Tab-separated table of C-alpha atoms in Angstrom:
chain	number	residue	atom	x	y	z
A	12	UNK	CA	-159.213	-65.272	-131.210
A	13	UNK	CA	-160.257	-62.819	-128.906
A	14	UNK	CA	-163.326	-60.680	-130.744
A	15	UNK	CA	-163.004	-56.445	-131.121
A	16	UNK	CA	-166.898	-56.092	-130.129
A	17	UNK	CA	-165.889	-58.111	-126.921
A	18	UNK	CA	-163.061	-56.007	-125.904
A	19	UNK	CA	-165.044	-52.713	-126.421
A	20	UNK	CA	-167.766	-53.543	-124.570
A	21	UNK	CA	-165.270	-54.810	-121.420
A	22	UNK	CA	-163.131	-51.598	-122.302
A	23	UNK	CA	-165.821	-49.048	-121.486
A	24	UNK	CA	-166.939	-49.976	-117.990
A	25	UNK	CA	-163.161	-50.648	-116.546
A	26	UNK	CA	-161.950	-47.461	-118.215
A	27	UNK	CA	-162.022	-44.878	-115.592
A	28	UNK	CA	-160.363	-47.277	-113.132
A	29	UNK	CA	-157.189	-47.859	-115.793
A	30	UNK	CA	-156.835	-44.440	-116.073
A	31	UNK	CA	-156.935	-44.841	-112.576
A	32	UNK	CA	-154.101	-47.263	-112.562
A	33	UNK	CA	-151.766	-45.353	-114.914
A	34	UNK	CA	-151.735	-42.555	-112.438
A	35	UNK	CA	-151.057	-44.436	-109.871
A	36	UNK	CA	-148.284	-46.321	-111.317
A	37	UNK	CA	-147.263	-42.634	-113.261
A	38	UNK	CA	-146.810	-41.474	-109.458
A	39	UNK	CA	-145.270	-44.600	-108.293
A	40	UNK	CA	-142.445	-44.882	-110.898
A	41	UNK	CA	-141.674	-41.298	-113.170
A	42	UNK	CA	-142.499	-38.898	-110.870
A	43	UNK	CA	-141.060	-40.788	-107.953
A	44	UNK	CA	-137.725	-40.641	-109.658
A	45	UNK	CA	-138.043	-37.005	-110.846
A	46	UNK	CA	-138.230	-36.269	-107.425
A	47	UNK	CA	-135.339	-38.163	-106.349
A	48	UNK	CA	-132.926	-37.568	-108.791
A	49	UNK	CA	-133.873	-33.493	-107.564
A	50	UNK	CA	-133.121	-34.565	-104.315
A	51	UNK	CA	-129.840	-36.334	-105.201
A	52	UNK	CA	-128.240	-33.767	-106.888
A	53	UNK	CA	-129.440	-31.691	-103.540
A	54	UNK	CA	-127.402	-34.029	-101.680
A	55	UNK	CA	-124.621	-33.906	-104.011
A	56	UNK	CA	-124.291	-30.002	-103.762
A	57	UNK	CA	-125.096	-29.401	-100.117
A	58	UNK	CA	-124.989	-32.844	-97.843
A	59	UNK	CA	-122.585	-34.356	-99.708
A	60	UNK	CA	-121.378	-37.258	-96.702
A	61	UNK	CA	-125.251	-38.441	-97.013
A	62	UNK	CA	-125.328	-38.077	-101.260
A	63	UNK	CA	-123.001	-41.375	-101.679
A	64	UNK	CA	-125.335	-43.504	-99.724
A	65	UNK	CA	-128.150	-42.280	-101.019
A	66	UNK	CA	-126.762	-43.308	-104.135
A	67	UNK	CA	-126.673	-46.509	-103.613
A	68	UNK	CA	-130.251	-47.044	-102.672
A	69	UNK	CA	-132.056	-44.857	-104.410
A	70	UNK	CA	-133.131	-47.218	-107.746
A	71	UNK	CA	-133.840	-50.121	-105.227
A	72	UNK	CA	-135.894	-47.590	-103.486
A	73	UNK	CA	-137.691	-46.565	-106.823
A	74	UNK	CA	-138.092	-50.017	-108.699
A	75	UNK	CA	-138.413	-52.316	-105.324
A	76	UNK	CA	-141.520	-53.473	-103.834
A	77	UNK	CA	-143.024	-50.025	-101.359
A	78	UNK	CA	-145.972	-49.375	-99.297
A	79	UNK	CA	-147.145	-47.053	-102.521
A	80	UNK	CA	-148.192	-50.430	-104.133
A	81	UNK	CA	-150.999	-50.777	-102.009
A	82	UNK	CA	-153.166	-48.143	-103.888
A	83	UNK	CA	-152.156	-50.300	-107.269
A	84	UNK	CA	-153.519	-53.574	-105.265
A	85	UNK	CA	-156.805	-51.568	-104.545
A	86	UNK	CA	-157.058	-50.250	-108.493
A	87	UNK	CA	-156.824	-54.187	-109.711
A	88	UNK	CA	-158.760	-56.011	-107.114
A	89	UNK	CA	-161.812	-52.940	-108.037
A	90	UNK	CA	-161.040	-52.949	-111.904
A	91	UNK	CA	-161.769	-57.011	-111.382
A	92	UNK	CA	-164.686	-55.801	-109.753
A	93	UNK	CA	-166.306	-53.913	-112.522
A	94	UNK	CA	-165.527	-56.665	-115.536
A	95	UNK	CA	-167.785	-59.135	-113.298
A	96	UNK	CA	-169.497	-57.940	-110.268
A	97	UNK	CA	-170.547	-55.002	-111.704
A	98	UNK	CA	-172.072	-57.105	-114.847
A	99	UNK	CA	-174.088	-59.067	-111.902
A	100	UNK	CA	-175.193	-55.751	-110.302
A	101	UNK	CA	-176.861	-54.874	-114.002
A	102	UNK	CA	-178.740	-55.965	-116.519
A	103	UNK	CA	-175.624	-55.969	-118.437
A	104	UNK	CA	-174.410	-59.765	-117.373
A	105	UNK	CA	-177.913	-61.195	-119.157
A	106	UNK	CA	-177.176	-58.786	-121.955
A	107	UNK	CA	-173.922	-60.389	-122.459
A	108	UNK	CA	-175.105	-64.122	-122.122
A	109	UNK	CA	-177.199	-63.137	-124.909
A	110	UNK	CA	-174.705	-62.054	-127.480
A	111	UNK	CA	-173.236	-64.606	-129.816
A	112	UNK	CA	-170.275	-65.914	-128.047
A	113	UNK	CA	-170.008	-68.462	-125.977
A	114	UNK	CA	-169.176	-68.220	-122.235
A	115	UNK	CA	-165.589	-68.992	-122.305
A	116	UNK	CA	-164.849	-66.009	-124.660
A	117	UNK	CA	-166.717	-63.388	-122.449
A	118	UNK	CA	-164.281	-64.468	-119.574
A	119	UNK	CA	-161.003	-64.276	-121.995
A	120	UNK	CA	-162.437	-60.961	-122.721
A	121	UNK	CA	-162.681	-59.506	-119.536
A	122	UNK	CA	-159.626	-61.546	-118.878
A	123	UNK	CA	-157.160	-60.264	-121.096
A	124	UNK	CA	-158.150	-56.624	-120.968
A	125	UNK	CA	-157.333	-56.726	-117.323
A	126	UNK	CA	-153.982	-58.947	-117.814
A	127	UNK	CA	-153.075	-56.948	-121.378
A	128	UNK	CA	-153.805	-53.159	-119.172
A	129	UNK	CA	-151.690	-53.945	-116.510
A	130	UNK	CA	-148.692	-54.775	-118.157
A	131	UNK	CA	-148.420	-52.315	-120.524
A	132	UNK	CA	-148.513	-49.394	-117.794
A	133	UNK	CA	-146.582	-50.967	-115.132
A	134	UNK	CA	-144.227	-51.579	-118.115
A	135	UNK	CA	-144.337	-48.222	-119.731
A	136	UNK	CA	-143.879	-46.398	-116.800
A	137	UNK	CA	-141.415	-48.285	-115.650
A	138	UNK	CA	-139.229	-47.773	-118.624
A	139	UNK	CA	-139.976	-44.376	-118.265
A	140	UNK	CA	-138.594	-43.926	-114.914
A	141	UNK	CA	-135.925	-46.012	-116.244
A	142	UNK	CA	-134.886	-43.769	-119.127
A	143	UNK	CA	-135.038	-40.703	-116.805
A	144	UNK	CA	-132.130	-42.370	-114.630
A	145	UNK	CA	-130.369	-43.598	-117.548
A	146	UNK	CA	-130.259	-40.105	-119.458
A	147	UNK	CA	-129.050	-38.220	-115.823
A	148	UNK	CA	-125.661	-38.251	-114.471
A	149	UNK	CA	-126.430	-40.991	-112.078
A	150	UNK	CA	-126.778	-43.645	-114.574
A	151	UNK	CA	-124.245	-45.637	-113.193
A	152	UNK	CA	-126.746	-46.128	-110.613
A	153	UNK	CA	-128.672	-48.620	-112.798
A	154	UNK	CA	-126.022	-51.194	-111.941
A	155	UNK	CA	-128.347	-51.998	-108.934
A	156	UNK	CA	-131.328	-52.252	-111.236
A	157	UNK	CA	-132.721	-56.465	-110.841
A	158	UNK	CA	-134.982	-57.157	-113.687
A	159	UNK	CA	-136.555	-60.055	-111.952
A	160	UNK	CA	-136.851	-58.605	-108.758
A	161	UNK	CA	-137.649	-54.942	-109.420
A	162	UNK	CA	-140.213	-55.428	-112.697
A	163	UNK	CA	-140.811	-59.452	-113.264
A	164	UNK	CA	-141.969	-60.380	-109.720
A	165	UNK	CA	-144.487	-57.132	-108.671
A	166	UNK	CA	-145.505	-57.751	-112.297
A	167	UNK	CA	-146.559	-61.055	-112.022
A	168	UNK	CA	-147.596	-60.518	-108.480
A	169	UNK	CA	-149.964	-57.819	-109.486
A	170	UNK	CA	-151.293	-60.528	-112.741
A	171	UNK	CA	-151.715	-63.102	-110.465
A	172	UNK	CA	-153.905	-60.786	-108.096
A	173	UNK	CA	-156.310	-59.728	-111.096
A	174	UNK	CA	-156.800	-63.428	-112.102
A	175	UNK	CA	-157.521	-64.135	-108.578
A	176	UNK	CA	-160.165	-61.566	-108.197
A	177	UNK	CA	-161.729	-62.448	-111.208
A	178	UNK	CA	-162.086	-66.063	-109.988
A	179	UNK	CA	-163.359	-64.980	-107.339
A	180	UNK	CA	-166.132	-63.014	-109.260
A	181	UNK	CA	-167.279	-66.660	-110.516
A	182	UNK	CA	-168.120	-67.210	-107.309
A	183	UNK	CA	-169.891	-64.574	-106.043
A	184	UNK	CA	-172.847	-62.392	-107.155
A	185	UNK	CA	-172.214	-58.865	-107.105
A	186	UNK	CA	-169.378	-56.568	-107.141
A	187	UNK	CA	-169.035	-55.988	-103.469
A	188	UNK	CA	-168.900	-58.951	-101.982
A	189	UNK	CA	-166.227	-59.934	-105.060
A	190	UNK	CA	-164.224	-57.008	-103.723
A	191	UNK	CA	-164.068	-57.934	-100.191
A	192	UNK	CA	-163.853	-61.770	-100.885
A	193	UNK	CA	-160.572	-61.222	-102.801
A	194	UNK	CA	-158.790	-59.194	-100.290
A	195	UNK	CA	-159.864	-61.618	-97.729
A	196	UNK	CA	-158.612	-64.420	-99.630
A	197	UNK	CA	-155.707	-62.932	-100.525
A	198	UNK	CA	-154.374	-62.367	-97.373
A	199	UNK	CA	-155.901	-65.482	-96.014
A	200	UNK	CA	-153.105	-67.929	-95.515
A	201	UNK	CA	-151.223	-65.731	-93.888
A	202	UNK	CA	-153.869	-63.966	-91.441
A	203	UNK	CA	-156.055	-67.528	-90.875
A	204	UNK	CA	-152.020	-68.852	-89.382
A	205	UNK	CA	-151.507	-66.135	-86.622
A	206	UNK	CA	-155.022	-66.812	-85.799
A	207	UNK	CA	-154.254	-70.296	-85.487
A	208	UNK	CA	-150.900	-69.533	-83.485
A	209	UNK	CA	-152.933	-66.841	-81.323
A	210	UNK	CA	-155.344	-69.887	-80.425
A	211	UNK	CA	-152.505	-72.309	-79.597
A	212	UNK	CA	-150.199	-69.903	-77.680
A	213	UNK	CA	-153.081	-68.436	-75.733
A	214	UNK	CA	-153.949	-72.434	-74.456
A	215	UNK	CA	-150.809	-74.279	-75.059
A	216	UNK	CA	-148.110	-71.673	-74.339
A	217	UNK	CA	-145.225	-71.775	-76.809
A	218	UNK	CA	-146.033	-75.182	-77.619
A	219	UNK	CA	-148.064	-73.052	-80.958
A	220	UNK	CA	-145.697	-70.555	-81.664
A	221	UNK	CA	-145.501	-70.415	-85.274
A	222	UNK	CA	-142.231	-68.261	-85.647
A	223	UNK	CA	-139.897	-71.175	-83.924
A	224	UNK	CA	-140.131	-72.787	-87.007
A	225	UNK	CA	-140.194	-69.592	-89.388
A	226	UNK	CA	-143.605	-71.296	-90.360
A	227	UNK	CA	-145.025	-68.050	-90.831
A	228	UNK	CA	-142.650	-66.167	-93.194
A	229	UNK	CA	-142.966	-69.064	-95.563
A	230	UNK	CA	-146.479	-68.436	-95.333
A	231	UNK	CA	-145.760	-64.954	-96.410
A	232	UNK	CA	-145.226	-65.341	-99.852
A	233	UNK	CA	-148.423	-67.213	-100.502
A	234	UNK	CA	-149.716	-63.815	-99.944
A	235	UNK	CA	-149.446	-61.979	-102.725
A	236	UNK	CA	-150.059	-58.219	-102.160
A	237	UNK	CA	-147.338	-58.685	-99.456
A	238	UNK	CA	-145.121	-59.624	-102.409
A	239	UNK	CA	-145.564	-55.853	-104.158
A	240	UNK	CA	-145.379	-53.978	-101.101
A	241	UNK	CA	-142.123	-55.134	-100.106
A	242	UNK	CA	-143.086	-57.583	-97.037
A	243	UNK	CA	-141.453	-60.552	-98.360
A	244	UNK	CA	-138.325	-59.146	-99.930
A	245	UNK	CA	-136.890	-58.240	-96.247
A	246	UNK	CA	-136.620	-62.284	-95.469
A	247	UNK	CA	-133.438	-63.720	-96.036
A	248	UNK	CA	-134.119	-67.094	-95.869
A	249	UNK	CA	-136.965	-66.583	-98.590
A	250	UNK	CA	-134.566	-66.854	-101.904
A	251	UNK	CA	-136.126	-64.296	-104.321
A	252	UNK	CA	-137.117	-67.104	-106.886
A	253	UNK	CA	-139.973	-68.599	-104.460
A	254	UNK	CA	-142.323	-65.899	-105.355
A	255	UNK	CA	-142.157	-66.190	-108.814
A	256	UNK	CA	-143.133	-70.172	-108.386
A	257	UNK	CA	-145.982	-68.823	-106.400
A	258	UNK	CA	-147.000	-66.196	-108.471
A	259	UNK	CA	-147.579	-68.273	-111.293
A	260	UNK	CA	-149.153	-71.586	-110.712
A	261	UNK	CA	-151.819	-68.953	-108.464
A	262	UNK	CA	-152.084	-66.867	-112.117
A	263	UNK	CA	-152.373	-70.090	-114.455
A	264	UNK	CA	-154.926	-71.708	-111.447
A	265	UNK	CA	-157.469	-68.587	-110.985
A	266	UNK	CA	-157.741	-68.342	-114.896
A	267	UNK	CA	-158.620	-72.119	-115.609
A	268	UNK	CA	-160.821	-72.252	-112.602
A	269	UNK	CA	-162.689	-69.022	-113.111
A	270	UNK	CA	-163.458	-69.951	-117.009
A	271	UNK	CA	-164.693	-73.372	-115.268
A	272	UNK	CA	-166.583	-71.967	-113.295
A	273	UNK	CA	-168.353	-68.440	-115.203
A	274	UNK	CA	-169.756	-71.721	-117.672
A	275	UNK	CA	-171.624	-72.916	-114.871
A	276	UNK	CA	-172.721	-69.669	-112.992
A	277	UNK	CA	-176.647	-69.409	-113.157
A	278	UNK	CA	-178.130	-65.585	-113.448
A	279	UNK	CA	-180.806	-66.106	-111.628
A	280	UNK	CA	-178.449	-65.846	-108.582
A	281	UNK	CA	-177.371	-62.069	-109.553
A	282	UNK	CA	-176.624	-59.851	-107.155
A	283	UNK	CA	-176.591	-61.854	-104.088
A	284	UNK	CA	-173.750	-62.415	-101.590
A	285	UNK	CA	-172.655	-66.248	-103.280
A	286	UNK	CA	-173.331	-67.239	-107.089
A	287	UNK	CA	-173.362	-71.078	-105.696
A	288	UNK	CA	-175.984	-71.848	-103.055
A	289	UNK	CA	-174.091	-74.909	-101.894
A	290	UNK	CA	-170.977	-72.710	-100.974
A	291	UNK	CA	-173.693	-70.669	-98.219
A	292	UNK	CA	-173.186	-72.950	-95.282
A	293	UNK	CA	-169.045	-73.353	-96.259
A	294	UNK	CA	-168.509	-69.475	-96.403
A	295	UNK	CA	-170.827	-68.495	-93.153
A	296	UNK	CA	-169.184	-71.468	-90.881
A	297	UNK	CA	-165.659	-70.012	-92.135
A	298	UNK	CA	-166.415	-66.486	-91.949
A	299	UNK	CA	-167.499	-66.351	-88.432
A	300	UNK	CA	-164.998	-68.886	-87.374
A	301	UNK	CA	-162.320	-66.788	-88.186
A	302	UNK	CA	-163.989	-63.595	-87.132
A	303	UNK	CA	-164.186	-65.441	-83.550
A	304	UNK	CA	-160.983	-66.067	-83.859
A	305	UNK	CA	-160.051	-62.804	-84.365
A	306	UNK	CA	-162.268	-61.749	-81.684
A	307	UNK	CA	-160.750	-63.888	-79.386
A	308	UNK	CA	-156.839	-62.864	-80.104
A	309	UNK	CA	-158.356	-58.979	-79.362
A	310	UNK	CA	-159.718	-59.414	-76.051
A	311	UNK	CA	-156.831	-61.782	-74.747
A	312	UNK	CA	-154.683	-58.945	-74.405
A	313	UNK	CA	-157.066	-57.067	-72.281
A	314	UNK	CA	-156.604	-60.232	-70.281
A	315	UNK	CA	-153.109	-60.714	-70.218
A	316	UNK	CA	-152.305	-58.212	-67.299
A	317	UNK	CA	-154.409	-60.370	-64.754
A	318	UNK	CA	-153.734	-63.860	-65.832
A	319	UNK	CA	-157.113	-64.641	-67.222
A	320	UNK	CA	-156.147	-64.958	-71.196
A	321	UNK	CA	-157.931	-67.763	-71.626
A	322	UNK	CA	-161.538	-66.796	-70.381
A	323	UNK	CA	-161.122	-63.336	-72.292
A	324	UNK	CA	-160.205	-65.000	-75.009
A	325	UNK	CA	-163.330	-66.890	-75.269
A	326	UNK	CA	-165.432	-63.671	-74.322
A	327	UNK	CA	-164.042	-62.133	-77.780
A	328	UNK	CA	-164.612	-65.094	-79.540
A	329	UNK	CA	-168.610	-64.936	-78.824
A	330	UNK	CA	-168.994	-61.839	-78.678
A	331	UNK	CA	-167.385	-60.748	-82.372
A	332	UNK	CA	-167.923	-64.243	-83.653
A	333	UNK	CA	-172.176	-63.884	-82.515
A	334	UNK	CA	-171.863	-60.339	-84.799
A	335	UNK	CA	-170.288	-62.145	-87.527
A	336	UNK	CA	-172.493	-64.454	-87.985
A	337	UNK	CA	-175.902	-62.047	-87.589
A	338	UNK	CA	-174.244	-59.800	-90.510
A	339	UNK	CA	-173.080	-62.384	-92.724
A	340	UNK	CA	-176.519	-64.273	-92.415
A	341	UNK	CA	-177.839	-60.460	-93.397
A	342	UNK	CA	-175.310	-61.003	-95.800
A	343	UNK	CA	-176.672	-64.444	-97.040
A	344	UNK	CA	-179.896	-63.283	-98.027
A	345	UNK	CA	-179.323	-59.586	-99.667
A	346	UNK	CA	-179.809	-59.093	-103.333
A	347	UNK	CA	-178.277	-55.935	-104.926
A	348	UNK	CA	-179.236	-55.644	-108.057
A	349	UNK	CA	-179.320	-52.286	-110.042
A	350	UNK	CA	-181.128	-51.418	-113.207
A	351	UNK	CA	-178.524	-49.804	-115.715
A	352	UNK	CA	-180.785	-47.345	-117.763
């Protein structure tokens, strides 16, 4: 039984960002179709050879995944932010240790205010834009609405996002490195495999190629932003259904883990870069592995031209791989804590 005290106090900090959100999704769904149902009846009036195919896409175009999602990615992974990171930042996280409840409710709290927000405006607005079609003259144009793949998936997507940044808050000690952590993470399977190809076709040739075996777009829908913004939608041999089996499990998993985890996170570790000591040496050997890696896939195309991918390669992998690991040491061993008067 979640506790009215509880959800106040969570409410207050996150509330400029989920007014935030409801803009966002107000511009992404209402006014978006206010704007093209002006424009079809433009169409219909004055261009009318373009008007019938316009017609056809226009609610996929509206309801479908779009680039316009991104800003909604930003608004959860940040609101997910300020429920723990920020707490860390503050004196507010020992304040709420102190309070009568036990450890497991604070995270349901914070929990279900994010999870409870989100779908009520992506659903409200949604049916908005919805009703505005259906009361037009172009109604018959909802008979390419999908509720699974135009509300259910980017809804669950954009759930399963929140939960993951909030496990990853468990984990780490202040708000910005909770931030950055998720979107790392969350693009992660997908980014850490064309490294990995990179590597292998730069010293192997094809031999490492990921896309012969369509390796990588399966890899796509592990990642779930590219799910709302449309990036996994455009594969047709990625049925629809896959993301939703992806979506979920990653929802159900970041919630159980993340209340396992906030009832063993210590406070005295507020505010620096890792809650967990013993994850230091895992996070700084795979941070500036990849950021070698990286390194290296930048500076073999500078080689390509004279045959010499390899050695350039290995340049870029020292050189941005000896900065990553100098800033993520700085990293390490910073403490950002600030007193909330």
């Amino acid at each position: 039984m979640l506790n009215k005290a509880l959800l106040k106090k969570d409410l207050k900090p996150s509330a400029m960002i989920l007014l935030i959100l409801t803009i966002i999704f107000a511009i992404q769904y209402p006014l978006r179709t206010i704007l093209e149902l002006d424009h079809l009846r433009l169409l219909e009036s004055e261009v009318t050879h373009v008007f019938s195919s316009r017609m056809d896409n226009f609610v996929q175009d509206i309801f479908s995944a779009n680039a316009l999602s991104l800003f909604s990615i930003i608004a959860i992974v940040v609101m997910g932010g300020m429920l723990i990171g920020l707490e860390r930042n503050t004196r507010r996280h020992d304040f709420s240790f102190s309070l009568p409840f036990s450890r497991q409710k604070l995270f349901v709290s914070k929990a279900s205010i994010g999870l409870g927000s989100i779908t009520v405006i992506m659903s409200l607005n949604c049916l908005v834009a919805w009703g505005l079609i259906w009361f037009s003259e172009y109604r018959d144009a909802l008979v390419n609405f999908s509720f699974v793949e135009m509300f259910l998936v980017p809804l669950l997507a954009y759930l399963a996002i929140f939960a993951f940044t909030l496990f990853m808050g468990t984990i780490s000690g202040e708000m910005i490195s909770q931030v950055v952590l998720s979107f790392i993470f969350l693009i992660f399977p997908y980014g850490f495999a064309i490294l990995l190809s990179v590597f292998f076709t730069t010293h192997f040739g094809n031999l490492g190629r990921l896309t012969a075996t369509h390796l990588d777009e399966w890899l796509m829908i592990l990642v779930l932003p590219f799910q709302v913004m449309g990036f996994v939608g455009v594969l047709p041999e990625i049925p629809m259904g896959m993301q939703l089996v992806v979506s979920l499990p990653i929802l159900l998993m970041s919630l159980f883990i993340g209340i396992t985890l906030y009832k063993k996170g210590k406070s005295e570790h507020n505010g620096e870069f890792l809650l967990f000591p013993s994850l230091k040496p895992v996070f700084l050997i795979g941070i500036v592995v990849c950021f070698a890696m990286l390194g290296g896939m930048i500076f073999s195309v500078f080689g390509d031209p004279a045959g010499a991918t390899i050695p350039f390669y290995w340049l870029g992998a020292i050189v941005i791989g000896g900065l990553a690991l100098l800033i993520t040491k700085r990293l390490m061993q910073m403490n950002v804590t600030v007193n909330n008067n």
